[in-house]
Amino acid sequence: MQPDAPRSEMPTPIACTLTPKRIPGQVAEWGDLVAQADQVVRIHGGVRLVAPASLAAGALELIERERSCCSFLDITSKVDGPTLSIEITSTQTDALPVISMLAGLPID
């Protein structure tokens, strides 16, 4: 039997802390953002959304809420001129169905 890994090396549980009533609304917000995106592509460990920078304010607020409820996701964003890029990834393959749901893109 192997000893337990130190806490700092243990993966973050794949668990959302949103209440069941709030989940559909937040998922719908991701759907709205994806619908306005110019591009949604698979990348290693997740997806990249490319959208108009005019969506940045609302997207950044949504990203912060997602980070607080789904800490197993790594979500980064960057505004470069007229373009907003958002990457949603995780080092945990068990998180891929969640990323797929948020991005509306099948991920194997």
Coordinates of N, CA and C in Angstrom, one line a residue, residues 3-107:
P3 N 1.7 5.3 0.5 CA 1.2 6.3 1.4 C 0.4 7.4 0.6
D4 N -0.5 8.0 1.3 CA -1.3 9.1 0.7 C -0.3 10.2 0.2
A5 N -0.7 10.8 -0.9 CA 0.0 11.9 -1.5 C -0.2 13.1 -0.5
P6 N 0.9 14.0 -0.4 CA 0.7 15.2 0.4 C -0.4 16.0 -0.2
R7 N -1.1 16.7 0.6 CA -2.3 17.5 0.2 C -2.0 18.4 -1.0
S8 N -0.8 19.0 -1.0 CA -0.5 20.0 -2.1 C -0.4 19.3 -3.4
E9 N -0.2 17.9 -3.5 CA -0.1 17.2 -4.7 C -1.4 16.5 -5.1
M10 N -2.4 16.6 -4.2 CA -3.6 15.9 -4.5 C -4.4 16.8 -5.5
P11 N -5.1 16.2 -6.5 CA -5.8 17.0 -7.5 C -7.1 17.6 -6.8
T12 N -7.5 18.7 -7.3 CA -8.7 19.4 -6.8 C -9.9 18.5 -7.3
P13 N -10.8 18.3 -6.4 CA -12.0 17.4 -6.7 C -12.8 18.1 -7.9
I14 N -13.3 17.2 -8.8 CA -14.1 17.7 -9.8 C -15.5 17.8 -9.2
A15 N -15.8 19.0 -8.8 CA -17.0 19.3 -8.1 C -17.3 20.8 -8.2
C16 N -18.6 21.1 -8.6 CA -19.1 22.5 -8.7 C -19.8 22.9 -7.4
T17 N -19.5 24.1 -6.9 CA -20.1 24.5 -5.7 C -21.3 25.4 -5.9
L18 N -21.8 25.6 -7.1 CA -23.0 26.3 -7.3 C -24.2 25.5 -6.8
T19 N -25.2 26.2 -6.4 CA -26.4 25.6 -6.0 C -27.1 25.0 -7.2
P20 N -27.9 24.0 -7.1 CA -28.6 23.4 -8.3 C -29.4 24.4 -9.0
K21 N -30.0 25.4 -8.3 CA -30.8 26.4 -9.0 C -30.0 27.4 -9.9
R22 N -28.7 27.6 -9.5 CA -27.9 28.5 -10.2 C -27.2 27.9 -11.4
I23 N -27.0 26.6 -11.4 CA -26.2 25.9 -12.5 C -26.8 26.2 -13.9
P24 N -28.1 26.0 -14.1 CA -28.6 26.2 -15.5 C -28.4 27.6 -16.0
G25 N -28.5 28.6 -15.2 CA -28.3 30.0 -15.6 C -26.9 30.3 -16.0
Q26 N -26.0 29.7 -15.2 CA -24.6 30.0 -15.5 C -24.2 29.2 -16.8
V27 N -24.7 28.0 -16.9 CA -24.4 27.2 -18.2 C -25.0 28.0 -19.4
A28 N -26.1 28.5 -19.2 CA -26.8 29.3 -20.3 C -25.9 30.5 -20.7
E29 N -25.3 31.2 -19.7 CA -24.4 32.3 -20.0 C -23.2 31.9 -20.8
W30 N -22.7 30.7 -20.5 CA -21.6 30.2 -21.3 C -22.1 29.9 -22.7
G31 N -23.3 29.4 -22.8 CA -23.8 29.1 -24.2 C -24.0 30.4 -25.0
D32 N -24.4 31.5 -24.3 CA -24.6 32.8 -25.0 C -23.2 33.3 -25.4
L33 N -22.2 33.1 -24.6 CA -20.9 33.6 -24.9 C -20.3 32.8 -26.1
V34 N -20.5 31.5 -26.1 CA -20.0 30.6 -27.1 C -20.7 30.9 -28.5
A35 N -22.0 31.2 -28.4 CA -22.8 31.6 -29.6 C -22.3 32.9 -30.2
Q36 N -21.7 33.8 -29.4 CA -21.2 35.0 -30.0 C -19.7 34.9 -30.4
A37 N -19.1 33.8 -30.0 CA -17.6 33.6 -30.3 C -17.4 33.4 -31.8
D38 N -16.3 33.9 -32.3 CA -15.9 33.8 -33.7 C -15.4 32.4 -33.9
Q39 N -14.8 31.8 -32.9 CA -14.1 30.5 -33.0 C -14.1 29.8 -31.7
V40 N -14.4 28.5 -31.7 CA -14.2 27.6 -30.5 C -13.5 26.4 -31.0
V41 N -12.3 26.2 -30.5 CA -11.4 25.1 -30.9 C -10.9 24.3 -29.8
R42 N -10.6 23.0 -30.0 CA -10.0 22.1 -29.0 C -8.5 22.5 -28.9
I43 N -8.0 22.5 -27.7 CA -6.6 22.6 -27.5 C -6.2 21.6 -26.5
H44 N -4.9 21.4 -26.2 CA -4.5 20.4 -25.3 C -5.2 20.6 -23.9
G45 N -5.9 19.7 -23.4 CA -6.5 19.8 -22.1 C -7.8 20.6 -22.0
G46 N -8.3 21.1 -23.2 CA -9.5 21.9 -23.1 C -9.9 22.5 -24.4
V47 N -10.4 23.8 -24.3 CA -10.8 24.6 -25.5 C -10.3 26.0 -25.4
R48 N -10.3 26.6 -26.6 CA -10.1 28.1 -26.7 C -11.2 28.7 -27.4
L49 N -11.8 29.8 -26.8 CA -12.8 30.6 -27.4 C -12.2 31.9 -27.9
V50 N -12.5 32.3 -29.1 CA -12.0 33.6 -29.6 C -13.3 34.4 -29.9
A51 N -13.4 35.6 -29.3 CA -14.6 36.4 -29.5 C -14.2 37.8 -29.6
P52 N -15.2 38.7 -30.0 CA -14.9 40.1 -30.0 C -14.6 40.6 -28.6
A53 N -13.6 41.5 -28.6 CA -13.2 42.1 -27.3 C -14.4 42.9 -26.7
S54 N -15.3 43.3 -27.4 CA -16.5 44.0 -26.8 C -17.2 43.1 -25.8
L55 N -17.0 41.8 -25.8 CA -17.7 40.9 -24.9 C -16.9 40.8 -23.6
A56 N -15.7 41.4 -23.5 CA -14.8 41.1 -22.4 C -15.4 41.4 -21.0
A57 N -16.0 42.5 -20.8 CA -16.5 42.8 -19.5 C -17.4 41.7 -18.9
G58 N -18.4 41.3 -19.7 CA -19.3 40.3 -19.3 C -18.7 38.9 -19.1
A59 N -17.8 38.7 -20.1 CA -17.0 37.4 -20.1 C -16.1 37.3 -18.9
L60 N -15.5 38.4 -18.5 CA -14.5 38.3 -17.4 C -15.3 38.1 -16.1
E61 N -16.5 38.7 -16.0 CA -17.3 38.5 -14.8 C -17.8 37.0 -14.7
L62 N -18.2 36.5 -15.8 CA -18.6 35.1 -15.9 C -17.4 34.1 -15.5
I63 N -16.2 34.5 -16.1 CA -15.0 33.7 -15.8 C -14.7 33.7 -14.3
E64 N -14.8 34.8 -13.6 CA -14.5 34.9 -12.2 C -15.5 34.0 -11.4
R65 N -16.8 34.1 -11.8 CA -17.8 33.2 -11.1 C -17.5 31.7 -11.4
E66 N -17.1 31.4 -12.6 CA -16.8 30.0 -12.9 C -15.5 29.5 -12.1
R67 N -14.6 30.4 -12.0 CA -13.4 30.0 -11.2 C -13.7 29.8 -9.8
S68 N -14.6 30.5 -9.2 CA -14.9 30.4 -7.8 C -15.8 29.1 -7.5
C69 N -16.5 28.7 -8.5 CA -17.4 27.5 -8.3 C -16.8 26.2 -8.8
C70 N -15.8 26.3 -9.7 CA -15.2 25.1 -10.3 C -13.7 25.3 -10.3
S71 N -13.1 25.2 -9.2 CA -11.7 25.4 -9.0 C -10.8 24.4 -9.7
F72 N -11.4 23.3 -10.2 CA -10.6 22.3 -10.9 C -10.3 22.8 -12.4
L73 N -11.0 23.8 -12.8 CA -10.7 24.4 -14.1 C -9.7 25.5 -14.1
D74 N -8.9 25.5 -15.1 CA -8.0 26.6 -15.3 C -8.5 27.5 -16.5
I75 N -8.9 28.7 -16.1 CA -9.5 29.6 -17.1 C -8.7 30.8 -17.2
T76 N -8.2 31.1 -18.4 CA -7.4 32.3 -18.7 C -8.0 33.1 -19.8
S77 N -7.8 34.4 -19.7 CA -8.3 35.3 -20.8 C -7.3 36.3 -21.1
K78 N -7.5 36.8 -22.4 CA -6.5 37.8 -22.9 C -7.3 38.6 -23.9
V79 N -7.2 40.0 -23.7 CA -7.7 40.9 -24.8 C -6.5 41.4 -25.5
D80 N -6.6 41.2 -26.9 CA -5.5 41.7 -27.7 C -6.2 42.5 -28.9
G81 N -6.2 43.8 -28.7 CA -6.9 44.6 -29.7 C -8.3 44.3 -29.8
P82 N -8.9 43.9 -30.9 CA -10.3 43.6 -31.0 C -10.7 42.2 -30.6
T83 N -9.7 41.4 -30.1 CA -10.0 40.0 -29.9 C -9.9 39.6 -28.4
L84 N -10.8 38.9 -28.0 CA -10.8 38.3 -26.6 C -10.6 36.8 -26.8
S85 N -9.6 36.3 -26.1 CA -9.3 34.8 -26.2 C -9.5 34.3 -24.7
I86 N -10.2 33.2 -24.7 CA -10.5 32.5 -23.4 C -10.1 31.0 -23.5
E87 N -9.2 30.6 -22.6 CA -8.9 29.2 -22.6 C -9.4 28.5 -21.3
I88 N -10.1 27.4 -21.5 CA -10.7 26.6 -20.4 C -10.0 25.3 -20.5
T89 N -9.2 25.0 -19.5 CA -8.4 23.7 -19.5 C -8.4 23.1 -18.1
S90 N -7.9 21.9 -18.0 CA -7.7 21.3 -16.7 C -6.6 20.2 -16.9
T91 N -5.8 20.0 -15.9 CA -4.9 18.9 -16.0 C -5.5 17.5 -15.7
Q92 N -6.8 17.6 -15.3 CA -7.5 16.3 -15.0 C -8.5 16.0 -16.1
T93 N -8.3 14.8 -16.7 CA -9.1 14.4 -17.8 C -10.6 14.2 -17.4
D94 N -10.8 14.0 -16.1 CA -12.2 13.9 -15.7 C -13.0 15.2 -15.8
A95 N -12.3 16.3 -16.0 CA -12.9 17.6 -16.1 C -13.3 17.9 -17.6
L96 N -12.9 17.0 -18.5 CA -13.2 17.3 -19.9 C -14.7 17.4 -20.2
P97 N -15.6 16.5 -19.6 CA -17.0 16.7 -19.9 C -17.6 18.0 -19.4
V98 N -17.0 18.6 -18.3 CA -17.5 19.9 -17.9 C -17.0 21.0 -18.9
I99 N -15.8 20.9 -19.3 CA -15.3 21.8 -20.3 C -16.1 21.7 -21.6
S100 N -16.4 20.5 -22.0 CA -17.2 20.3 -23.2 C -18.6 20.9 -23.1
M101 N -19.2 20.8 -21.9 CA -20.5 21.4 -21.7 C -20.5 22.9 -21.8
L102 N -19.4 23.5 -21.1 CA -19.3 25.0 -21.1 C -19.1 25.5 -22.6
A103 N -18.3 24.8 -23.3 CA -17.9 25.3 -24.7 C -18.8 24.8 -25.8
G104 N -19.7 23.8 -25.4 CA -20.6 23.3 -26.4 C -19.9 22.6 -27.5
L105 N -18.8 21.9 -27.2 CA -17.9 21.3 -28.2 C -17.6 19.9 -27.6
P106 N -17.8 18.9 -28.4 CA -17.4 17.5 -27.9 C -15.9 17.4 -27.8
I107 N -15.5 16.9 -26.7 CA -14.0 16.7 -26.4 C -13.8 15.3 -26.0

